[in-house]
Coordinates of C-alpha atoms in Angstrom, one line a residue:
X4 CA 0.0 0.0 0.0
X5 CA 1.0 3.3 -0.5
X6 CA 1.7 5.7 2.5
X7 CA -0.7 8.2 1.3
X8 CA -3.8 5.1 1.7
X9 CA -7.0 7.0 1.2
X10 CA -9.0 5.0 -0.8
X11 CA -12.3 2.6 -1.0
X12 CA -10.7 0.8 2.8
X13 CA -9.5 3.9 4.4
X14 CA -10.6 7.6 5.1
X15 CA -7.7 10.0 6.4
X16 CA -9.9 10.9 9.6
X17 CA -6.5 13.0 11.0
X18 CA -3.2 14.1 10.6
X19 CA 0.3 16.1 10.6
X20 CA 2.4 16.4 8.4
X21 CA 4.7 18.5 10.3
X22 CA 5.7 20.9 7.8
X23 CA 5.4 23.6 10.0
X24 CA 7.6 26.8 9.3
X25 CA 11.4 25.5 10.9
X26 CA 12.1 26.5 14.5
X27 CA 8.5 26.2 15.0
X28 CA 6.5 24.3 18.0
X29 CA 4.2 21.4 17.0
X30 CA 0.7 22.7 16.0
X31 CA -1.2 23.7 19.4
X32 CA -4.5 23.1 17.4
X33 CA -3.3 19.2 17.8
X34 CA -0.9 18.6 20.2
X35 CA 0.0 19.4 23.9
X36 CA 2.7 18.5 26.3
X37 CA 3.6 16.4 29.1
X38 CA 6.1 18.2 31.4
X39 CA 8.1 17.2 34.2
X40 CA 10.3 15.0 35.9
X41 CA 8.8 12.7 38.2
X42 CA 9.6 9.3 35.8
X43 CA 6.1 8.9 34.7
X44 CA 5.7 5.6 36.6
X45 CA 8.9 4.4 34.9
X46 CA 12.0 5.9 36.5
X47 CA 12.6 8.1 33.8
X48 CA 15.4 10.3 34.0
X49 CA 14.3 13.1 32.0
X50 CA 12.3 16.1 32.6
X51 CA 10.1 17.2 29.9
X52 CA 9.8 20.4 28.8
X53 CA 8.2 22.2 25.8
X54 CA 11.5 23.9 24.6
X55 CA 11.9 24.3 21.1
X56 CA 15.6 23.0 22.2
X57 CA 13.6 19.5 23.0
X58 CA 10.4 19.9 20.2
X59 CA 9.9 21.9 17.2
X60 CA 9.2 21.2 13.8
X61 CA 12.0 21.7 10.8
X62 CA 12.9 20.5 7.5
X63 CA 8.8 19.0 7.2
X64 CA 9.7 17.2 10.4
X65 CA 8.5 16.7 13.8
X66 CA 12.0 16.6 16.1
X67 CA 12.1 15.7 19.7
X68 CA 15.8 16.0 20.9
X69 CA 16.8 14.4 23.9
X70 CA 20.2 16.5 25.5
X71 CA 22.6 15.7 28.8
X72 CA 21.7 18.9 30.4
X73 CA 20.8 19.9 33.8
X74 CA 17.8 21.5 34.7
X75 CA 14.7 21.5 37.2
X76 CA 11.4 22.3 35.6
X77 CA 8.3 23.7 37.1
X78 CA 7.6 21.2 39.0
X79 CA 10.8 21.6 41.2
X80 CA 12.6 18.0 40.3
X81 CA 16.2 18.4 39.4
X82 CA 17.1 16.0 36.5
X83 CA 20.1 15.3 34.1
X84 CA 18.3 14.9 30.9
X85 CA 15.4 16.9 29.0
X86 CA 13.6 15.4 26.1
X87 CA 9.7 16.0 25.0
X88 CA 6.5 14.2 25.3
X89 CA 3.9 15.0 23.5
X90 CA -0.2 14.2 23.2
X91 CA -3.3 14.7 21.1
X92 CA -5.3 14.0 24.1
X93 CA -8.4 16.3 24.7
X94 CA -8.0 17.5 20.8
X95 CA -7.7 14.3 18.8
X96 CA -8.8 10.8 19.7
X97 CA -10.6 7.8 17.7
X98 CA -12.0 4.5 18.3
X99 CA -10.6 2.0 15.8
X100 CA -9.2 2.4 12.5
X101 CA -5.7 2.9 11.4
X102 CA -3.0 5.1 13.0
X103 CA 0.7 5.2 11.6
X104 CA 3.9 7.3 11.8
X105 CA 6.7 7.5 9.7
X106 CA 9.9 8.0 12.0
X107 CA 13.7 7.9 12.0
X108 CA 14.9 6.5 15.3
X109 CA 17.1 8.2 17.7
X110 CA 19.6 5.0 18.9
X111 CA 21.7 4.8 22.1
X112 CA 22.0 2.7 25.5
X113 CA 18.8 4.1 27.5
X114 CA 17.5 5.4 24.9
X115 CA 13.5 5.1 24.7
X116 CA 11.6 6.3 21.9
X117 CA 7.8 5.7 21.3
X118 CA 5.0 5.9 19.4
X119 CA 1.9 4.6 21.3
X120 CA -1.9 5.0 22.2
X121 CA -3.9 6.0 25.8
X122 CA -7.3 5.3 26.3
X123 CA -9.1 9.0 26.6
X124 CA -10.6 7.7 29.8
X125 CA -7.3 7.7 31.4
X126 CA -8.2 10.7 34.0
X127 CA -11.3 8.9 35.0
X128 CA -10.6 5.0 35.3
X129 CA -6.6 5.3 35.6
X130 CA -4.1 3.1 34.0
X131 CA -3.9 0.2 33.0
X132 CA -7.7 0.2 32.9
X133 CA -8.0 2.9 30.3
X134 CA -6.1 0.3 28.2
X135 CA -2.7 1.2 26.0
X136 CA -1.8 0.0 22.3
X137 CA 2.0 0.9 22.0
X138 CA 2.6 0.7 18.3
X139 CA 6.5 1.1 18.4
X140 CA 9.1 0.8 21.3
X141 CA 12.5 0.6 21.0
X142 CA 15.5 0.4 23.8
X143 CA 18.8 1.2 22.0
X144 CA 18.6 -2.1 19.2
X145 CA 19.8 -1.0 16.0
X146 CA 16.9 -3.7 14.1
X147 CA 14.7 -4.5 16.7
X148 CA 11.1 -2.5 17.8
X149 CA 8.5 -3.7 20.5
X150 CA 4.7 -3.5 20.1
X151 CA 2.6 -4.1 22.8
X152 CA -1.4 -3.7 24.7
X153 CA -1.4 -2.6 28.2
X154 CA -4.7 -3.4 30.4
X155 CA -5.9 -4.5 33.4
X156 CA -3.9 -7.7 35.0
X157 CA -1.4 -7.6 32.0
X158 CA 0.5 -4.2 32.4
X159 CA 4.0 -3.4 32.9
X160 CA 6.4 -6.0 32.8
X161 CA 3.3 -8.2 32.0
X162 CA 2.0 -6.7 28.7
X163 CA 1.5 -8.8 26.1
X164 CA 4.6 -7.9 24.0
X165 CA 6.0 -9.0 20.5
X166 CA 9.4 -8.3 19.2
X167 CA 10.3 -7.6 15.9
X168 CA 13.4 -7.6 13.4
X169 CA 14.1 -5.4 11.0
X170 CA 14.9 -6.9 7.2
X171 CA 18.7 -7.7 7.1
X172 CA 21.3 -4.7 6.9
X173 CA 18.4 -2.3 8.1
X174 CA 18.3 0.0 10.5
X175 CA 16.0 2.1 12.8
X176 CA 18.2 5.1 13.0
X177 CA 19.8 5.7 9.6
X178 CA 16.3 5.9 7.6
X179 CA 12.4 6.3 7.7
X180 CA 10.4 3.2 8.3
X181 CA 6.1 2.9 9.1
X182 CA 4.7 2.0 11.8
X183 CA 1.5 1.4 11.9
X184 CA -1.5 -0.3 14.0
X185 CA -4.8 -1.5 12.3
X186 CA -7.6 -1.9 15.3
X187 CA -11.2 -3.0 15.2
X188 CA -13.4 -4.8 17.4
X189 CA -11.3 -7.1 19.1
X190 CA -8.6 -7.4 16.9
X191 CA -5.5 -5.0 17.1
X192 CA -2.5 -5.7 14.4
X193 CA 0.8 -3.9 14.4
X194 CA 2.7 -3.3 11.0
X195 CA 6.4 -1.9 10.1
X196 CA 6.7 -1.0 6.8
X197 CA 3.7 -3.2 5.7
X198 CA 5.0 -6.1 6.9
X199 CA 2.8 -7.8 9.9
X200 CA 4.2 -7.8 13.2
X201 CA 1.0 -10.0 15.3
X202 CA -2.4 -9.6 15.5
X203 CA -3.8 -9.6 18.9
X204 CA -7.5 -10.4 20.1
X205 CA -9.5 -11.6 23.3
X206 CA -8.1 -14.6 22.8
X207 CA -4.4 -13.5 23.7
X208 CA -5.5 -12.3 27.1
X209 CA -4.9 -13.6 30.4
X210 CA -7.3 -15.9 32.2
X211 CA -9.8 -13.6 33.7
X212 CA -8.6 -10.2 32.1
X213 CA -10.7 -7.8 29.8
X214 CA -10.5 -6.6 26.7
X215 CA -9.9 -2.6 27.2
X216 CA -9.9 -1.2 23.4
X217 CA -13.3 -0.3 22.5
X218 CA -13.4 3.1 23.3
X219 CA -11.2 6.1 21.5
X220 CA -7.5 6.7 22.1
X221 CA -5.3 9.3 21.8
X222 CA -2.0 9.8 20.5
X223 CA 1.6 10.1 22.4
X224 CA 5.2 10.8 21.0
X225 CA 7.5 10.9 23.1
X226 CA 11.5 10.0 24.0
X227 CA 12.5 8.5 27.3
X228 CA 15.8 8.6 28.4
X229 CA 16.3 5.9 31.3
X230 CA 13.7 3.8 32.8
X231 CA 13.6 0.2 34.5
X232 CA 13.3 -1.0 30.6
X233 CA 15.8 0.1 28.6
X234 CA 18.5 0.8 31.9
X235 CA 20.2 3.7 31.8
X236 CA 22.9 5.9 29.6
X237 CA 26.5 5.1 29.7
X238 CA 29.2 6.5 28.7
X239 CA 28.7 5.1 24.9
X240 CA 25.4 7.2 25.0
X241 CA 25.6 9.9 22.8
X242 CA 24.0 12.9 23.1
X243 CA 21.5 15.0 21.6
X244 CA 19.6 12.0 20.1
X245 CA 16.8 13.4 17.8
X246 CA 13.8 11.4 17.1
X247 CA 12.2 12.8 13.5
X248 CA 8.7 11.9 12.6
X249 CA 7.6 13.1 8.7
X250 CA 4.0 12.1 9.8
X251 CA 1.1 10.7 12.1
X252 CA -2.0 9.7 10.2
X253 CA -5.1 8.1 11.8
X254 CA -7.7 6.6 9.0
X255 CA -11.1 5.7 9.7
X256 CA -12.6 2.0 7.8
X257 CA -14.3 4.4 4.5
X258 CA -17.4 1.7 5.7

C-alpha cells in the first residue's frame, strides 16, 4: 500500500504532516505537552519540557531531541536529561481504525523512543484500565522495535509484548520506516513497513482479564531517556539523540 492510503478501505480521519515553518513548536490546534520530571511511573530520567531545544518542527519534520543537560522544571525536580512528550489528548482521539507514523529513530543505550496510544478515559478510570496500544518501542537495538497492549492484569512488565526484526542490513536510525497499528473490534494488528508484526484479540488475554480497546484513544510521541526498561545511559550514549517523525495519520474503515 502506498503511504498516502486514502481510498475505498480507508478515510484520512486525522493528521500532521509537520511541515510547520522550521524552529516552530508542533501545532497547538493538535498537540500538547507532558512536562516534568517525576519518571512517569517508569523511572525516567528526564524532565520534559516544551523547549523548542527538545520539540519543534524543521525540514517537514516533527524533532524531539533528547540533551545531557541539567535542569529542574516547574515542578521543582532536578534531572540530568530533558527530552519531550507529546499528546493529542483532549483534541484528537478515535476508536478503531488505522493510526501510523513514519519515523527515524534516535539510537543509544537508555535510549527510549515511542509511538503509542492512551485510552481518553485515562483521567477517570486510571491506568492500565484505560487500556494502552504501544505501536513502536525501541530500547537502543539498531533492528529491533516492540509493540505491545497494556490493560488490566497484564500491564507493565506483563504486557503482552512481541518483538520484531528489522529486514537484514536495516536500521532504525539511519532511515524512515512505518509503523502502523490497524484496530477494530477485538482485533489489534501492528505493522512496520507493511510487513505484519502480530495480530492480537480476546483470545491473547490472560485468564480472567478484559478486553480494554473499544473506546477512543489518543495519540503520544515521546523519548524517554532511562527507565527500569531500557536501563540507563552510559558512557557510549551519545547525546543529543533526535527522534524525526515526517508524519502521524489516523484513518477511519471508508465503511
Amino acid at each position: 500500500m502506498p503511504a498516502d492510503r486514502q481510498n475505498n478501505e480507508w478515510k484520512l480521519a486525522w493528521s500532521d504532516e509537520f511541515n510547520g515553518a522550521d524552529g516552530t513548536g508542533p501545532d497547538p490546534v493538535k498537540w500538547s505537552f507532558d512536562l516534568g520530571g517525576g519518571g512517569f511511573g517508569n523511572d525516567e530520567f528526564e524532565t520534559y519540557t516544551s523547549r523548542l531545544k527538545n520539540v519543534q518542527q524543521r525540514d517537514g519534520n516533527l524533532v524531539i531531541t533528547a540533551w545531557k543537560e541539567r535542569y529542574t522544571g516547574g515542578d521543582g525536580i532536578a534531572r540530568w536529561y530533558t527530552s519531550g512528550r507529546i499528546k493529542s489528548k483532549g483534541m484528537f482521539s478515535q476508536t478503531y481504525g488505522r493510526f501510523e507514523a513514519r519515523m527515524k529513530l534516535p539510537l543509544g543505550k537508555g535510549i527510549w523512543p515511542a509511538f503509542w496510544l492512551l485510552g481518553e478515559d485515562v483521567g477517570k478510570v486510571g491506568w492500565p484500565q484505560c487500556g494502552e496500544i504501544d505501536v513502536m518501542e525501541n530500547i537502543g537495538e539498531a533492528s529491533r522495535i516492540y509493540s505491545t497492549v497494556h490493560g488490566p492484569g497484564y500491564s507493565g512488565g506483563n504486557g503482552i509484548l512481541a518483538k520484531f526484526n528489522l529486514r537484514e542490513g536495516e536500521r532504525v536510525d539511519d532511515s524512515f520506516h512505518t509503523y502502523a497499528v490497524e484496530w477494530e473490534p477485538e482485533r489489534i494488528r501492528f505493522f512496520l513497513d507493511d510487513a505484519l508484526i502480530v495480530e492480537r484479540t480476546p483470545k491473547d488475554l490472560p485468564a480472567g482479564t478484559r478486553w480494554v480497546y473499544d473506546h477512543p484513544f489518543f495519540v503520544i510521541l515521546n523519548v524517554a531517556v532511562g527507565g527500569f526498561w531500557p536501563k540507563y545511559p552510559d558512557a557510549s550514549t551519545e547525546f543529543p539523540q533526535k527522534m524525526l517523525v515526517d508524519y502521524v495519520r489516523v484513518y477511519a474503515r471508508a465503511s
